[in-house]
mmCIF file of C-alpha atoms in Angstrom:
data_model
loop_
_atom_site.group_PDB
_atom_site.id
_atom_site.type_symbol
_atom_site.label_atom_id
_atom_site.label_comp_id
_atom_site.label_asym_id
_atom_site.label_seq_id
_atom_site.Cartn_x
_atom_site.Cartn_y
_atom_site.Cartn_z
ATOM 1 C CA UNK H 1 -14.013 199.354 -71.154
ATOM 2 C CA UNK H 2 -12.679 195.842 -71.249
ATOM 3 C CA UNK H 3 -10.963 193.209 -73.379
ATOM 4 C CA UNK H 4 -11.394 189.662 -72.197
ATOM 5 C CA UNK H 5 -9.215 186.886 -73.596
ATOM 6 C CA UNK H 6 -10.286 183.291 -73.108
ATOM 7 C CA UNK H 7 -9.951 179.823 -74.556
ATOM 8 C CA UNK H 8 -6.537 178.839 -73.309
ATOM 9 C CA UNK H 9 -5.831 175.411 -71.934
ATOM 10 C CA UNK H 10 -3.577 172.396 -72.019
ATOM 11 C CA UNK H 11 -3.257 170.274 -75.146
ATOM 12 C CA UNK H 12 -0.864 167.777 -76.599
ATOM 13 C CA UNK H 13 1.385 168.626 -79.498
ATOM 14 C CA UNK H 14 -0.556 168.621 -82.739
ATOM 15 C CA UNK H 15 -3.748 169.659 -81.040
ATOM 16 C CA UNK H 16 -5.887 172.759 -81.509
ATOM 17 C CA UNK H 17 -7.292 175.579 -79.449
ATOM 18 C CA UNK H 18 -9.376 178.620 -80.296
ATOM 19 C CA UNK H 19 -8.723 181.770 -78.352
ATOM 20 C CA UNK H 20 -11.349 184.480 -78.118
ATOM 21 C CA UNK H 21 -10.978 188.171 -77.390
ATOM 22 C CA UNK H 22 -14.231 189.808 -76.365
ATOM 23 C CA UNK H 23 -14.675 193.570 -76.081
ATOM 24 C CA UNK H 24 -17.112 195.583 -74.069
ATOM 25 C CA UNK H 25 -17.615 199.239 -73.342
ATOM 26 C CA UNK H 26 -16.239 200.657 -76.588
ATOM 27 C CA UNK H 27 -16.605 200.433 -80.354
ATOM 28 C CA UNK H 28 -14.309 197.506 -80.927
ATOM 29 C CA UNK H 29 -15.038 197.124 -84.627
ATOM 30 C CA UNK H 30 -13.199 200.272 -85.744
ATOM 31 C CA UNK H 31 -9.809 199.315 -84.366
ATOM 32 C CA UNK H 32 -7.164 196.817 -85.473
ATOM 33 C CA UNK H 33 -6.451 193.959 -83.087
ATOM 34 C CA UNK H 34 -3.364 191.931 -82.386
ATOM 35 C CA UNK H 35 -2.505 188.774 -80.503
ATOM 36 C CA UNK H 36 0.778 188.559 -78.645
ATOM 37 C CA UNK H 37 2.310 185.940 -76.402
ATOM 38 C CA UNK H 38 4.816 185.939 -73.616
ATOM 39 C CA UNK H 39 6.804 183.384 -71.684
ATOM 40 C CA UNK H 40 8.645 184.008 -68.408
ATOM 41 C CA UNK H 41 11.802 186.009 -68.859
ATOM 42 C CA UNK H 42 11.072 186.911 -72.466
ATOM 43 C CA UNK H 43 9.615 189.928 -74.171
ATOM 44 C CA UNK H 44 6.095 189.933 -75.487
ATOM 45 C CA UNK H 45 6.091 188.443 -78.981
ATOM 46 C CA UNK H 46 3.831 189.303 -81.895
ATOM 47 C CA UNK H 47 1.658 186.410 -83.073
ATOM 48 C CA UNK H 48 -1.022 187.734 -85.422
ATOM 49 C CA UNK H 49 -3.015 190.837 -86.255
ATOM 50 C CA UNK H 50 -6.192 191.736 -88.088
ATOM 51 C CA UNK H 51 -7.307 195.028 -89.575
ATOM 52 C CA UNK H 52 -10.378 196.817 -88.303
ATOM 53 C CA UNK H 53 -12.388 195.504 -91.254
ATOM 54 C CA UNK H 54 -11.139 191.961 -90.923
ATOM 55 C CA UNK H 55 -9.951 192.089 -94.523
ATOM 56 C CA UNK H 56 -6.227 192.104 -93.806
ATOM 57 C CA UNK H 57 -4.275 189.790 -91.559
ATOM 58 C CA UNK H 58 -0.635 189.210 -90.752
ATOM 59 C CA UNK H 59 1.185 186.438 -88.941
ATOM 60 C CA UNK H 60 4.511 185.825 -87.333
ATOM 61 C CA UNK H 61 6.614 183.418 -89.367
ATOM 62 C CA UNK H 62 6.524 180.934 -86.511
ATOM 63 C CA UNK H 63 2.743 180.528 -86.695
ATOM 64 C CA UNK H 64 1.925 181.267 -90.317
ATOM 65 C CA UNK H 65 0.034 178.369 -91.844
ATOM 66 C CA UNK H 66 -1.012 177.010 -88.453
ATOM 67 C CA UNK H 67 -2.854 179.904 -86.824
ATOM 68 C CA UNK H 68 -5.748 181.927 -88.206
ATOM 69 C CA UNK H 69 -6.970 185.259 -86.875
ATOM 70 C CA UNK H 70 -10.473 186.461 -87.609
ATOM 71 C CA UNK H 71 -13.034 188.846 -86.241
ATOM 72 C CA UNK H 72 -16.769 188.920 -85.844
ATOM 73 C CA UNK H 73 -18.012 192.484 -85.777
ATOM 74 C CA UNK H 74 -21.485 191.591 -84.667
ATOM 75 C CA UNK H 75 -20.169 189.571 -81.750
ATOM 76 C CA UNK H 76 -17.452 192.130 -80.954
ATOM 77 C CA UNK H 77 -14.918 189.336 -80.834
ATOM 78 C CA UNK H 78 -11.616 188.429 -82.392
ATOM 79 C CA UNK H 79 -10.553 184.825 -82.623
ATOM 80 C CA UNK H 80 -7.231 183.051 -82.906
ATOM 81 C CA UNK H 81 -7.619 179.519 -84.208
ATOM 82 C CA UNK H 82 -4.474 177.594 -83.370
ATOM 83 C CA UNK H 83 -3.872 174.288 -85.119
ATOM 84 C CA UNK H 84 -0.850 172.049 -85.138
ATOM 85 C CA UNK H 85 0.228 173.320 -81.754
ATOM 86 C CA UNK H 86 3.825 172.775 -80.691
ATOM 87 C CA UNK H 87 5.440 172.890 -77.253
ATOM 88 C CA UNK H 88 7.133 176.146 -78.228
ATOM 89 C CA UNK H 89 3.689 177.732 -78.631
ATOM 90 C CA UNK H 90 3.200 177.464 -74.871
ATOM 91 C CA UNK H 91 2.810 180.963 -73.473
ATOM 92 C CA UNK H 92 0.461 183.494 -71.975
ATOM 93 C CA UNK H 93 -1.524 184.917 -74.890
ATOM 94 C CA UNK H 94 -2.811 188.479 -74.919
ATOM 95 C CA UNK H 95 -5.124 190.350 -77.239
ATOM 96 C CA UNK H 96 -4.759 194.064 -77.712
ATOM 97 C CA UNK H 97 -6.233 196.849 -79.759
ATOM 98 C CA UNK H 98 -4.906 200.108 -81.167
ATOM 99 C CA UNK H 99 -7.470 202.556 -79.879
ATOM 100 C CA UNK H 100 -5.282 205.427 -81.102
ATOM 101 C CA UNK H 101 -5.978 204.603 -84.771
ATOM 102 C CA UNK H 102 -9.595 204.455 -85.801
ATOM 103 C CA UNK H 103 -9.902 202.506 -89.046
ATOM 104 C CA UNK H 104 -6.136 202.309 -89.000
ATOM 105 C CA UNK H 105 -3.441 199.771 -89.734
ATOM 106 C CA UNK H 106 -2.454 196.987 -87.400
ATOM 107 C CA UNK H 107 1.083 196.839 -86.091
ATOM 108 C CA UNK H 108 3.615 194.162 -85.218
ATOM 109 C CA UNK H 109 4.909 196.198 -82.290
ATOM 110 C CA UNK H 110 3.384 195.705 -78.870
ATOM 111 C CA UNK H 111 4.144 199.323 -77.981
ATOM 112 C CA UNK H 112 1.709 200.495 -80.678
ATOM 113 C CA UNK H 113 -1.210 198.850 -78.923
ATOM 114 C CA UNK H 114 -2.969 200.969 -76.373
ATOM 115 C CA UNK H 115 -5.438 198.655 -74.703
ATOM 116 C CA UNK H 116 -4.758 195.119 -73.517
ATOM 117 C CA UNK H 117 -6.789 192.294 -72.150
ATOM 118 C CA UNK H 118 -5.570 189.926 -69.494
ATOM 119 C CA UNK H 119 -3.735 186.873 -70.743
ATOM 120 C CA UNK H 120 -4.983 183.370 -71.327
ATOM 121 C CA UNK H 121 -2.543 180.535 -70.767
ATOM 122 C CA UNK H 122 -1.753 177.977 -73.448
ATOM 123 C CA UNK H 123 0.266 174.907 -72.528
ATOM 124 C CA UNK H 124 1.312 172.396 -75.170
ATOM 125 C CA UNK H 125 2.889 169.164 -74.050
ATOM 126 C CA UNK H 126 5.053 166.925 -76.208
#
């Protein structure tokens, strides 16, 4: 059972990156998925979430209009397209899923997510 986040890197302000969260070993498609980010000394921060069906999404105010979350059931992946990146977007990004709620709602709280992938680092320079 594994979640693998990838796609991080270093870009200049205004640039774009697409993060991927790939699942293996469980039925990924029936659970909601969230992306969170964390910088040293700060708590993990909600970024975006998508429902199990992919129909519903939600974004933190700080990224709304710049980031897009989506999922591909066939590929067992969730994506976070990040456009218009800013230095303050620099962080370690994590994907997570709520395996306690089949076909359930996503959440903005990191404590509601039960399974986490390792982080992928995003660095945005000014």
